[in-house]
Amino acid sequence: MTSSTPEEKSPRRRRARNRHRQHSKWRVALGTFAAVMALVLALPIILFTAAYIVTDVPEPEQLVTKQVSTIYAADDRTELARIVPPEGNRETVSLDKIPHSLQVAVMSAEDREFYSNPGFSISGFTRAVLGKLTGNDAAGGGSTITQQYVKIAVVGNEHSIRRKLRELVVSTKMTREWTKDEILQAYLNTIYFGRNSYGVAAAAQAFFNKPLGELTPAESAVLAASIQRPSQLDPWVNREEAEDRWNYVVDGMVKMGEITQAERDAMVYPEVTDPALNAPYVEAEGTNGLIKNQVVKELARLGIDESEVETKGLRIVTTIDPKVQNSVLAAIENNKPTWDDQIRQAVVSIDPRTGAVKGYYGGQDAEGWDFADGPRPTGSTFKIFGLAAGLQQGIPLTQYFSSAPVTTGSITITNSDGESCGVCSIAQALKMSLNTSFVRLGKSLENGPKDVADMAHALGVARSLPSIPQTLTEPGKNEPYEGIILGQYDSRPFDMAIALGTLANAGVWHQPHFVQRITDADGNVVYEHTPSPGQRRVSANVANSVMYAMAPIAAWSNGNVLAGGRPSAAKTGTVQLGDTGANKDAWMIGATPQLATAVWVGTELNTPLTNSWGGLMYGAGMPATIWKQTMDGALEGEPIETFPEIQPLGYSSPKPAYSDGTGNWGYNYNNGYGGTASTAQATPTEEPVAPADPVPAPAPAVPAVPEAPQEIEILPGVNIPNPLAPPPPPAEVPAE
């Protein structure tokens, strides 16, 4: 063998040294990584331990406190209503008083390993954290009974990792400091079951109207099944899903040894009581109870559920202005219908510039029917929407229409008491509330009655109501009858105030609202209404023109001019009681730039509506008086504001007016509002004939208004219309 020379050994030594250096670097890197990982793993443990040491777990009696939500007027001082759970709704009972079947049913539904777990679920916690990091709110939580109780009673429901970590720490420590029986007892006395019931004792009454100790295993499973989603899993409103969840619970009760398979097979889903029988206790007087109902509905739309409203000690400041509300109540008090205990009244006042509801009266029964929120036929007040639709299409206030009787289909429409202006402007016809002129205006619209409905909806009249899936139209036809312009269809006083407010605000609509600000028991702001510029629903000139045409009507209506000569825009309306010759609904709506108010007067059972001396009541009577007194009191001391001046519509060629074939034309003496124009500008194709001397001619080919529907037999003093029949025809709606 030959030995290697030093020169030959040198490269080998260099390669060996390089390999050694590389191995050393890897060892250092691996050591550093191991140290970092150890620190990463140790840090949560260190932090958890530190948090565990400093965290105190309160006693059960410290956690169950009475939480009352209070509703205030806009001044944040005047209390309108208080909302608390019903008396006994959170009765604390010891675990030995709670049926064992109910204890097991709740564990089957929410935490089948309750007695063996350390107070938390690692897998559930991991899913919740990953969901929060990835923005996947559907990732779920898998919270144990202990975690649920801690969330409700200690850490709150904030959606954050920090809150989840605190929940984990408290749950772990609570499991060490409390017995499992103490945790289960506290949970069963605190958890929300729906129907305004907190705790098992209240839930037994709310769902089955029986004492807690009398619950059967099947009934226990119903209560346990509701915990996951109390409102959505109430069998009264969602039987299918509630029963699916019930089956899951009772199957778990078999696995947990509470019932046998044979007992389970024999089980029948039990019936529950009507939830309306377990209404929450509300301290409110008179119409304040109805305001409370409106507030609660609005809170639900804002995403604040019933459990928060009834247990979190919310301070709810509304838009109700004490000055306006006191004026409303004083007007109602001053106009008590002592001669007829069936007469009811409703008043809604809204700030046109913000949509804030300033005054509200729907009746004296705090838990009764809300007449301000109930649909009724609107009579001639609806003519303002037909006028707005005409203005939008270029028919000016100076357009002339005949006021002679007009035939549509098989019905001849006339005016109340034979009122007539001959041939006059549509502005004059609005002032005199002439039905015939407005029917002719409706026929002049491009799409006829549908344009009236579309305009009313645009201005704020509800498109659907709980009792009317599609308003202002015929069911299944998507088309209203021509009587819509005379107030044939039902709308609420609330709707009329909203739509009038849009017109009073130069055509800009604001979301109507009752809630201004909400704070929790700790003073934290939960919600605050944000002012907005609103939405333009019709041109300013059209809206202002409608207000201009409505300006003389308050004085025309028995001299109900506002105090100090304050300008206003108003309209009355009256609805007949079938063909009895009596009236059943009377309206007055009117606004200034600061306040829009709608007033309705009617009867609860559709009996004849009379005044104090036994005569027929019209909109220009009690409704107009209530309106004036409300507005005068609400606006006392406020600056006098006027509506903007109107401008010519700017149409060089006025739209042709409708001819009914009898020579009774509507025609236009000018193409704007300023000055006069010659009759050469009028567009009829033949010379108008005075209404007193009509020329007989066939009726035009227009959609016919159906004949008056047959009604149920009229008993003495009572008229109940057939609910399946179409609305009454326009001939039943008199003018003022």
XYZ file of C-alpha atoms in Angstrom:
736
model
C 0.000 0.000 0.000
C 1.103 3.464 -0.581
C 0.572 6.106 2.079
C -1.086 9.401 1.291
C 0.928 12.501 1.213
C -0.036 15.563 3.320
C -1.169 17.237 0.132
C -3.498 14.325 -0.560
C -4.921 14.387 3.030
C -5.677 18.135 3.024
C -8.941 18.066 0.945
C -10.341 15.247 3.059
C -9.648 17.185 6.221
C -11.342 20.246 4.784
C -14.472 18.274 3.848
C -14.621 16.740 7.312
C -14.320 20.129 8.949
C -17.149 21.469 6.727
C -19.415 18.586 7.632
C -18.726 19.203 11.294
C -19.561 22.874 10.972
C -22.849 22.074 9.175
C -23.826 19.550 11.820
C -23.091 22.136 14.497
C -25.332 24.706 12.813
C -28.187 22.220 12.596
C -27.759 21.338 16.259
C -27.902 25.025 17.174
C -30.941 25.597 14.967
C -32.753 22.602 16.378
C -31.917 23.670 19.889
C -33.187 27.178 19.243
C -36.387 25.827 17.668
C -36.925 23.501 20.608
C -36.429 26.381 23.027
C -38.889 28.593 21.100
C -41.474 25.820 20.959
C -41.068 25.166 24.656
C -41.599 28.868 25.290
C -44.643 28.903 22.966
C -46.119 25.929 24.764
C -45.225 27.199 28.191
C -46.434 30.769 27.693
C -50.170 29.908 27.534
C -49.723 27.703 30.566
C -47.946 30.511 32.397
C -50.593 33.038 31.373
C -53.425 30.630 32.214
C -51.877 29.935 35.610
C -51.458 33.628 36.343
C -55.043 34.345 35.281
C -56.253 31.387 37.311
C -54.563 32.709 40.433
C -55.953 36.250 40.202
C -59.480 35.342 39.049
C -62.210 35.254 41.669
C -65.307 33.149 41.184
C -68.424 34.779 42.672
C -71.013 32.919 44.675
C -74.302 31.946 42.991
C -76.379 34.451 44.972
C -74.143 37.233 43.656
C -74.831 36.295 40.053
C -78.624 36.041 39.862
C -79.812 39.661 40.052
C -83.007 41.321 38.960
C -82.412 43.118 35.654
C -85.098 45.602 34.650
C -85.083 47.403 31.322
C -86.560 50.898 31.433
C -88.004 52.928 28.572
C -87.701 56.711 28.766
C -88.939 59.655 26.756
C -86.499 61.738 24.730
C -85.575 63.837 27.783
C -83.949 60.717 29.355
C -85.913 61.426 32.561
C -89.595 60.769 31.913
C -90.211 57.058 32.419
C -92.670 55.511 29.962
C -92.484 51.803 30.813
C -90.483 49.156 32.643
C -89.945 45.618 31.411
C -89.151 42.826 33.865
C -89.714 39.056 33.828
C -93.081 37.974 35.251
C -93.290 37.575 39.024
C -91.807 34.215 39.983
C -90.149 33.950 36.609
C -86.717 33.490 38.151
C -87.565 31.556 41.285
C -84.502 29.805 42.673
C -85.106 26.164 43.609
C -82.718 23.658 45.148
C -81.483 20.759 43.060
C -83.444 18.211 45.098
C -86.654 19.992 44.049
C -85.798 19.639 40.356
C -86.974 16.345 38.826
C -84.061 14.039 38.064
C -85.473 13.474 34.593
C -85.162 17.205 33.911
C -81.578 17.283 35.173
C -80.656 14.394 32.883
C -82.607 15.855 29.946
C -80.659 19.117 30.205
C -77.356 17.256 30.371
C -78.431 15.133 27.400
C -79.153 18.293 25.426
C -76.195 20.422 26.462
C -73.370 18.422 28.118
C -73.550 14.628 28.430
C -70.157 14.479 30.164
C -70.973 17.207 32.675
C -70.069 15.209 35.799
C -66.760 13.988 34.350
C -65.351 16.946 32.417
C -63.062 19.617 33.955
C -65.560 22.392 33.270
C -64.582 23.014 29.669
C -64.298 21.267 26.341
C -60.887 21.498 24.671
C -62.292 20.562 21.266
C -65.133 23.049 21.582
C -62.779 25.797 22.743
C -60.419 25.101 19.814
C -63.288 25.286 17.310
C -64.456 28.588 18.767
C -60.964 30.162 18.648
C -60.307 28.961 15.092
C -63.710 30.236 14.042
C -62.964 33.642 15.534
C -59.521 33.798 13.848
C -60.932 32.771 10.468
C -64.119 34.818 10.756
C -66.259 31.684 10.635
C -69.025 32.381 13.131
C -70.612 29.036 12.266
C -67.632 27.115 13.592
C -69.545 26.428 16.815
C -68.451 26.383 20.377
C -69.368 23.113 22.045
C -69.606 24.882 25.389
C -70.159 22.806 28.499
C -72.881 23.541 31.010
C -70.263 25.204 33.209
C -69.076 27.412 30.335
C -72.634 28.391 29.436
C -73.351 29.390 33.023
C -70.107 31.375 33.258
C -70.918 33.168 29.995
C -74.407 34.110 31.171
C -73.567 35.020 34.750
C -69.943 36.204 34.738
C -68.139 37.091 31.509
C -70.967 38.162 29.203
C -71.677 37.410 25.550
C -69.025 39.532 23.803
C -67.710 37.818 20.663
C -63.937 37.857 21.235
C -61.046 35.497 21.971
C -60.306 37.407 25.167
C -63.816 36.728 26.462
C -63.515 33.055 25.485
C -60.192 32.741 27.332
C -61.685 34.327 30.458
C -64.643 31.966 30.193
C -62.180 29.047 30.097
C -60.294 30.271 33.182
C -63.436 30.928 35.236
C -65.012 27.627 34.184
C -61.913 25.707 35.242
C -61.656 27.447 38.588
C -65.382 27.175 39.228
C -65.162 23.411 38.749
C -62.486 23.293 41.455
C -64.269 25.597 43.905
C -67.897 24.543 43.409
C -69.358 21.068 43.420
C -70.925 19.824 40.208
C -74.329 19.855 41.907
C -73.887 23.527 42.795
C -72.992 24.382 39.195
C -75.932 22.414 37.800
C -78.332 23.997 40.291
C -77.125 27.510 39.422
C -77.362 26.770 35.694
C -80.889 25.334 35.904
C -82.059 28.386 37.851
C -80.492 30.853 35.407
C -80.707 29.549 31.834
C -83.267 31.077 29.456
C -85.887 28.691 28.062
C -87.900 31.136 25.952
C -91.373 32.538 26.623
C -89.844 35.086 29.006
C -88.971 32.274 31.427
C -85.627 32.108 33.199
C -84.901 28.964 35.160
C -86.688 25.621 35.268
C -89.432 26.661 37.706
C -90.654 29.451 35.428
C -90.257 27.283 32.315
C -92.503 24.560 33.766
C -95.255 27.152 34.215
C -94.631 28.855 30.862
C -94.728 25.687 28.753
C -97.018 23.360 30.709
C -98.766 25.529 33.313
C -97.819 23.120 36.103
C -95.459 23.033 39.090
C -91.894 21.998 38.438
C -92.185 18.767 40.446
C -95.006 17.457 38.223
C -93.022 17.419 34.973
C -92.880 14.104 33.135
C -89.681 12.874 31.407
C -91.219 13.768 28.030
C -92.027 17.279 29.224
C -88.563 17.631 30.724
C -87.117 16.842 27.310
C -89.229 19.606 25.711
C -87.720 22.180 28.074
C -84.185 20.876 27.575
C -84.609 20.919 23.792
C -85.498 24.629 23.814
C -82.229 25.794 25.443
C -80.195 25.713 22.228
C -82.391 28.294 20.422
C -85.240 29.386 22.707
C -87.204 31.556 20.301
C -86.797 29.327 17.241
C -87.403 25.995 19.004
C -90.686 26.849 20.682
C -93.029 24.030 19.556
C -95.911 26.500 19.349
C -94.242 28.247 16.410
C -91.802 25.636 15.049
C -93.107 22.182 15.903
C -91.012 20.271 13.345
C -87.589 21.505 14.445
C -88.586 21.448 18.109
C -89.599 17.799 17.844
C -86.369 16.881 16.026
C -84.372 18.375 18.878
C -86.651 16.623 21.405
C -85.888 13.266 19.766
C -82.163 13.946 20.128
C -82.634 14.693 23.832
C -84.741 11.633 24.681
C -82.377 9.347 22.768
C -79.578 10.727 24.925
C -81.637 10.083 28.060
C -81.727 6.402 27.062
C -77.940 6.312 26.651
C -77.515 8.006 30.024
C -79.734 5.402 31.720
C -82.537 7.771 32.759
C -85.201 5.934 30.756
C -85.363 2.537 29.084
C -85.676 2.020 25.361
C -89.176 0.697 25.907
C -90.132 3.862 27.789
C -88.618 5.938 25.042
C -90.549 4.045 22.344
C -93.787 4.679 24.229
C -93.149 8.439 24.550
C -95.429 10.886 22.738
C -94.443 14.499 22.153
C -96.405 16.494 24.755
C -98.580 19.499 23.950
C -97.559 22.910 25.271
C -99.646 25.907 26.295
C -100.229 29.053 24.246
C -97.213 31.385 24.836
C -99.542 34.388 24.871
C -100.689 33.250 28.315
C -97.214 33.994 29.705
C -96.719 37.634 28.722
C -93.969 39.518 30.553
C -94.904 41.827 33.378
C -94.863 45.393 32.118
C -95.355 48.414 34.293
C -96.907 50.954 31.945
C -100.063 52.996 31.906
C -102.395 53.649 29.012
C -100.848 54.216 25.622
C -97.325 53.922 27.091
C -97.827 50.162 26.947
C -98.405 50.453 23.195
C -95.302 52.614 22.822
C -93.429 49.887 24.695
C -94.636 47.344 22.140
C -93.360 49.501 19.274
C -90.008 49.902 21.028
C -89.638 46.147 21.589
C -90.408 45.456 17.901
C -87.799 47.997 16.861
C -85.218 46.478 19.209
C -85.777 43.107 17.534
C -85.111 44.722 14.132
C -81.903 46.142 15.597
C -80.774 42.645 16.618
C -81.432 43.011 20.359
C -83.322 39.874 21.342
C -85.971 39.409 23.991
C -83.653 37.879 26.581
C -81.412 40.960 26.511
C -84.391 43.314 26.707
C -85.882 41.541 29.693
C -82.764 40.761 31.727
C -79.857 43.065 30.883
C -81.003 46.226 32.603
C -81.156 48.257 29.400
C -81.872 51.976 29.541
C -83.813 52.763 26.373
C -84.243 56.413 25.448
C -86.973 56.921 22.874
C -87.780 59.737 20.472
C -91.075 60.502 22.274
C -91.005 64.233 23.050
C -92.760 64.922 26.391
C -94.088 68.239 25.096
C -95.588 66.657 21.977
C -96.844 63.603 23.846
C -98.507 65.723 26.515
C -100.231 67.711 23.768
C -101.492 64.493 22.205
C -102.831 63.224 25.528
C -104.424 66.568 26.362
C -106.173 66.650 22.978
C -107.491 63.127 23.524
C -108.671 64.010 27.036
C -110.367 67.195 25.823
C -112.308 65.263 23.184
C -113.543 62.232 25.082
C -116.502 60.681 23.229
C -118.666 60.322 26.337
C -121.796 59.722 24.240
C -120.470 56.476 22.705
C -118.138 54.037 24.468
C -117.330 52.321 21.163
C -115.496 55.322 19.681
C -111.704 54.993 19.540
C -108.978 57.492 18.611
C -105.400 57.358 17.348
C -102.727 60.040 16.907
C -99.200 59.773 15.467
C -96.811 62.756 15.253
C -93.483 62.470 13.415
C -90.623 64.891 12.838
C -90.439 65.072 9.009
C -86.758 66.052 9.126
C -85.588 62.939 11.008
C -88.344 60.301 11.032
C -88.399 60.414 14.858
C -91.796 59.563 16.354
C -92.530 62.472 18.680
C -96.040 61.630 19.850
C -98.050 58.416 19.820
C -101.499 57.399 20.994
C -103.085 54.101 19.999
C -105.624 53.664 22.774
C -105.975 53.586 26.555
C -105.420 49.857 27.090
C -101.696 49.277 27.718
C -101.963 45.675 26.541
C -104.887 46.117 24.141
C -105.321 46.756 20.432
C -103.140 49.529 19.020
C -105.384 51.651 16.809
C -102.454 53.794 15.634
C -100.884 50.629 14.231
C -104.117 49.109 12.936
C -105.124 49.344 9.250
C -108.317 51.225 8.365
C -109.667 52.700 5.104
C -108.332 56.231 4.779
C -111.058 58.043 2.864
C -110.236 61.293 1.109
C -106.875 61.736 2.842
C -105.532 59.397 0.142
C -106.280 61.961 -2.552
C -102.961 63.644 -1.792
C -101.119 60.625 -3.219
C -103.133 60.770 -6.425
C -102.352 64.475 -6.628
C -98.634 63.803 -6.143
C -98.705 61.139 -8.869
C -100.405 63.591 -11.237
C -97.918 66.358 -10.494
C -95.051 63.966 -11.115
C -96.501 63.213 -14.557
C -96.905 66.873 -15.483
C -100.518 67.498 -14.463
C -100.340 70.871 -12.676
C -102.479 72.136 -9.827
C -104.242 74.387 -12.335
C -105.484 71.441 -14.418
C -109.261 71.733 -14.631
C -111.584 68.770 -14.114
C -115.317 68.414 -14.131
C -116.975 67.657 -10.803
C -120.090 66.142 -12.393
C -121.008 62.537 -11.526
C -118.724 60.070 -13.266
C -119.513 56.510 -14.263
C -116.910 53.785 -14.170
C -118.052 50.310 -15.038
C -121.464 49.859 -13.457
C -120.930 52.430 -10.719
C -121.770 56.107 -10.789
C -119.627 58.128 -8.422
C -120.920 61.329 -6.872
C -119.799 63.810 -4.240
C -120.955 64.030 -0.657
C -124.219 65.975 -0.312
C -124.163 66.731 -4.054
C -121.168 69.080 -3.667
C -119.903 70.525 -6.942
C -117.588 73.153 -8.313
C -118.734 72.792 -11.891
C -115.414 72.660 -13.663
C -112.504 73.728 -11.458
C -108.806 73.192 -10.848
C -107.635 70.022 -9.137
C -106.313 72.230 -6.321
C -109.836 73.534 -5.727
C -111.187 69.995 -5.968
C -108.731 68.917 -3.243
C -109.871 71.760 -1.021
C -113.526 70.758 -1.525
C -112.616 67.032 -1.486
C -114.558 66.282 -4.678
C -114.578 62.569 -5.415
C -115.570 62.933 -9.053
C -112.718 65.261 -9.967
C -110.201 62.910 -8.389
C -111.596 59.850 -10.134
C -111.050 61.742 -13.377
C -107.516 62.644 -12.234
C -106.861 58.965 -11.533
C -107.986 58.055 -15.034
C -105.540 60.639 -16.419
C -102.526 58.899 -14.878
C -100.362 56.829 -17.174
C -100.971 53.610 -15.237
C -104.200 54.617 -13.583
C -104.740 53.483 -9.984
C -101.406 51.667 -9.833
C -99.615 55.019 -10.015
C -101.496 56.133 -6.902
C -100.417 52.987 -5.031
C -96.819 53.348 -6.181
C -96.691 56.975 -5.048
C -98.161 56.132 -1.623
C -95.634 53.328 -1.155
C -92.769 55.549 -2.249
C -93.731 58.187 0.301
C -93.838 55.682 3.163
C -97.102 53.723 3.242
C -96.275 50.132 4.208
C -96.122 47.627 1.354
C -97.225 44.814 3.635
C -98.724 44.418 7.090
C -99.222 41.362 9.303
C -102.873 41.212 8.277
C -102.332 42.354 4.656
C -99.483 40.631 2.762
C -99.688 43.157 -0.082
C -101.304 46.508 0.650
C -103.114 48.888 -1.700
C -104.057 46.243 -4.228
C -106.458 43.424 -4.967
C -105.321 39.999 -3.734
C -103.857 37.993 -6.583
C -104.238 40.822 -9.120
C -101.342 43.118 -8.237
C -103.614 45.920 -9.388
C -105.819 48.209 -7.271
C -109.291 49.379 -8.157
C -109.890 52.983 -9.165
C -111.304 53.687 -5.720
C -107.772 53.741 -4.309
C -107.565 57.490 -4.935
C -110.642 57.909 -2.707
C -109.135 55.900 0.175
C -110.723 52.539 -0.578
C -107.860 50.492 0.883
C -106.578 50.124 4.444
C -103.551 51.952 5.817
C -102.480 52.739 9.367
C -102.437 56.152 11.040
C -98.718 55.429 11.452
C -98.388 55.062 7.657
C -100.237 58.282 6.971
C -98.007 60.237 9.357
C -94.881 58.786 7.715
C -95.995 59.550 4.151
C -97.206 63.021 5.083
C -93.850 63.641 6.748
C -92.057 62.757 3.504
C -94.126 65.331 1.600
C -93.594 67.919 4.356
C -89.839 67.318 4.098
C -89.764 68.287 0.408
C -89.982 64.657 -0.722
C -87.152 63.231 1.414
C -88.082 60.126 3.430
C -86.482 59.214 6.751
C -86.717 55.849 8.466
C -89.419 56.204 11.137
C -88.053 55.196 14.525
C -88.867 55.166 18.232
C -85.418 54.310 19.653
C -82.772 56.993 20.008
C -80.193 55.426 22.352
C -79.655 52.276 24.427
C -77.192 51.790 27.268
C -76.633 48.721 29.433
C -76.588 48.478 33.226
C -72.950 49.624 33.272
C -73.640 52.710 31.160
C -72.058 51.318 27.994
C -73.753 52.484 24.790
C -75.346 49.474 23.112
C -76.963 51.416 20.259
C -77.425 55.000 19.130
C -79.477 56.148 16.172
C -77.276 57.785 13.567
C -78.762 60.778 11.708
C -78.876 60.304 7.949
C -79.611 62.521 4.955
C -82.639 60.361 4.151
C -83.819 59.178 0.745
C -85.454 61.296 -1.915
C -88.741 59.654 -2.846
C -90.262 62.373 -5.045
C -89.034 65.684 -6.424
C -89.017 68.648 -4.066
C -91.293 70.671 -6.326
C -93.903 67.917 -6.487
C -93.881 67.516 -2.679
C -93.999 71.266 -2.084
C -96.829 71.609 -4.599
C -98.909 69.071 -2.699
C -98.291 71.037 0.504
C -99.311 74.227 -1.316
C -102.614 72.647 -2.406
C -103.268 71.405 1.141
C -102.592 74.827 2.698
C -106.202 76.179 2.702
C -107.807 73.016 4.066
C -107.338 73.558 7.807
C -109.303 76.811 7.563
C -111.843 75.128 5.249
C -112.351 72.368 7.869
C -114.439 74.237 10.418
C -111.816 76.945 10.810
C -109.102 74.743 12.368
C -106.297 77.185 11.640
C -103.286 76.661 13.877
C -102.613 79.148 16.683
C -101.040 82.432 15.648
C -101.965 81.790 12.023
C -99.152 79.221 11.730
C -99.197 77.867 8.147
C -100.041 74.204 7.705
C -100.918 71.660 5.037
C -103.856 69.393 5.888
C -106.443 66.983 4.502
C -109.583 65.443 5.954
C -111.128 62.087 5.124
C -114.307 60.169 5.935
C -115.411 56.609 5.164
C -119.030 55.452 4.940
C -120.397 52.390 6.723
C -121.462 50.305 3.732
C -124.731 51.571 2.309
C -126.202 52.490 5.702
C -125.797 56.217 5.209
C -123.664 56.344 8.369
C -119.918 56.942 8.654
C -117.390 54.656 10.338
C -113.920 56.274 9.966
C -112.916 59.929 10.109
C -109.430 61.357 9.541
C -107.418 64.534 9.719
C -103.799 64.599 8.610
C -101.713 67.751 8.533
C -98.202 69.070 8.866
C -95.896 71.997 9.323
C -92.224 71.715 8.351
C -91.489 70.687 11.982
C -94.229 68.137 12.656
C -96.527 65.799 10.703
C -99.577 64.467 12.556
C -102.211 61.926 11.551
C -105.462 61.584 13.520
C -108.006 58.780 13.141
C -111.370 58.417 14.891
C -113.552 55.350 14.465
C -115.407 52.631 16.310
C -114.124 49.339 17.625
C -116.925 47.231 16.126
C -117.668 49.239 12.965
C -120.757 50.809 14.487
C -122.013 54.177 13.173
C -119.678 57.053 14.001
C -121.635 59.992 15.390
C -120.873 63.304 17.042
C -122.129 64.474 20.417
C -125.523 65.614 19.065
C -126.129 62.400 17.117
C -125.166 63.664 13.677
C -122.662 62.102 11.308
C -119.022 62.610 12.263
C -116.668 63.793 9.510
C -112.936 64.386 9.378
C -113.551 68.103 9.795
C -115.161 67.387 13.180
C -113.471 65.628 16.105
C -110.368 64.522 14.131
C -109.647 68.080 13.005
C -110.158 69.394 16.541
C -107.766 66.806 18.002
C -105.246 67.596 15.262
C -105.359 71.336 15.936
C -105.051 70.958 19.701
C -102.162 68.509 19.315
C -100.274 70.746 16.892
C -100.906 73.938 18.860
C -99.609 72.451 22.093
C -96.655 70.696 20.473
C -95.514 73.770 18.542
C -96.165 76.399 21.184
C -93.097 78.636 21.451
C -91.528 77.086 18.328
C -90.597 79.358 15.404
C -93.183 79.713 12.667
C -91.857 78.001 9.541
C -93.321 77.942 6.047
C -93.068 75.426 3.249
C -90.849 76.351 0.278
C -92.404 78.299 -2.553
C -93.407 76.181 -5.514
C -92.177 76.578 -9.065
C -93.852 75.892 -12.423
C -93.553 72.262 -13.435
C -91.812 73.369 -16.604
C -93.774 71.248 -19.059
C -94.220 73.114 -22.351
C -97.001 70.800 -23.471
C -99.398 69.938 -20.674
C -100.507 66.323 -20.504
C -103.935 65.744 -22.101
C -106.647 65.384 -19.515
C -109.081 62.502 -19.218
C -112.446 62.633 -20.994
C -115.177 60.277 -19.821
C -116.991 60.469 -23.126
C -119.716 62.773 -21.810
C -117.933 65.994 -22.589
C -116.840 66.312 -18.955
C -113.196 67.119 -19.562
C -110.426 68.083 -17.337
C -108.376 70.817 -18.971
C -105.526 73.149 -18.140
C -105.633 76.940 -18.247
C -101.875 77.306 -17.892
C -98.763 75.186 -17.981
C -97.391 76.167 -14.629
C -98.473 77.973 -11.492
C -97.692 81.597 -12.146
C -100.016 83.829 -14.141
C -102.763 82.763 -16.498
C -102.732 81.319 -19.945
C -105.228 81.318 -22.723
C -107.510 78.388 -23.349
C -105.515 77.813 -26.514
C -103.002 76.035 -24.310
C -105.599 73.476 -23.295
C -105.201 70.080 -24.898
C -108.727 68.615 -25.230
C -109.712 67.626 -28.741
C -113.209 69.062 -28.317
C -114.731 72.021 -26.564
C -115.554 71.306 -22.897
C -119.206 71.150 -21.998
C -120.470 72.428 -18.660
C -121.241 69.620 -16.210
C -124.807 70.769 -15.786
C -125.516 69.814 -19.406
C -123.671 66.549 -20.040
C -123.747 64.924 -23.454
C -124.701 61.228 -23.164
C -122.052 58.930 -24.542
C -120.814 55.384 -23.990
C -118.530 54.803 -21.036
C -114.828 54.610 -21.913
C -112.987 51.322 -22.123
C -111.306 51.490 -18.721
C -110.967 48.851 -15.995
C -114.274 48.664 -14.206
C -114.640 49.092 -10.482
C -116.600 46.053 -9.188
C -119.959 46.383 -7.658
C -120.216 46.810 -3.923
C -119.527 43.525 -2.137
C -122.308 41.836 -0.261
C -122.003 42.161 3.492
C -122.973 39.914 6.378
C -126.433 40.644 7.729
C -126.453 44.011 9.444
C -127.523 43.653 13.044
C -128.893 46.655 14.924
C -126.012 49.048 15.481
C -123.380 46.631 14.123
C -121.981 46.238 10.626
C -119.361 43.524 10.124
C -118.085 43.352 6.528
C -117.387 40.003 4.918
C -113.599 39.534 5.336
C -113.436 37.587 2.044
C -115.122 40.289 0.009
C -113.167 42.988 -1.882
C -112.924 46.462 -0.335
C -115.949 48.744 -0.681
C -116.218 50.659 -3.962
C -115.321 54.319 -4.260
C -118.957 55.386 -4.215
C -118.963 54.569 -0.493
C -116.332 57.177 0.343
C -117.855 60.646 0.770
C -116.015 63.892 0.474
C -115.969 66.500 3.186
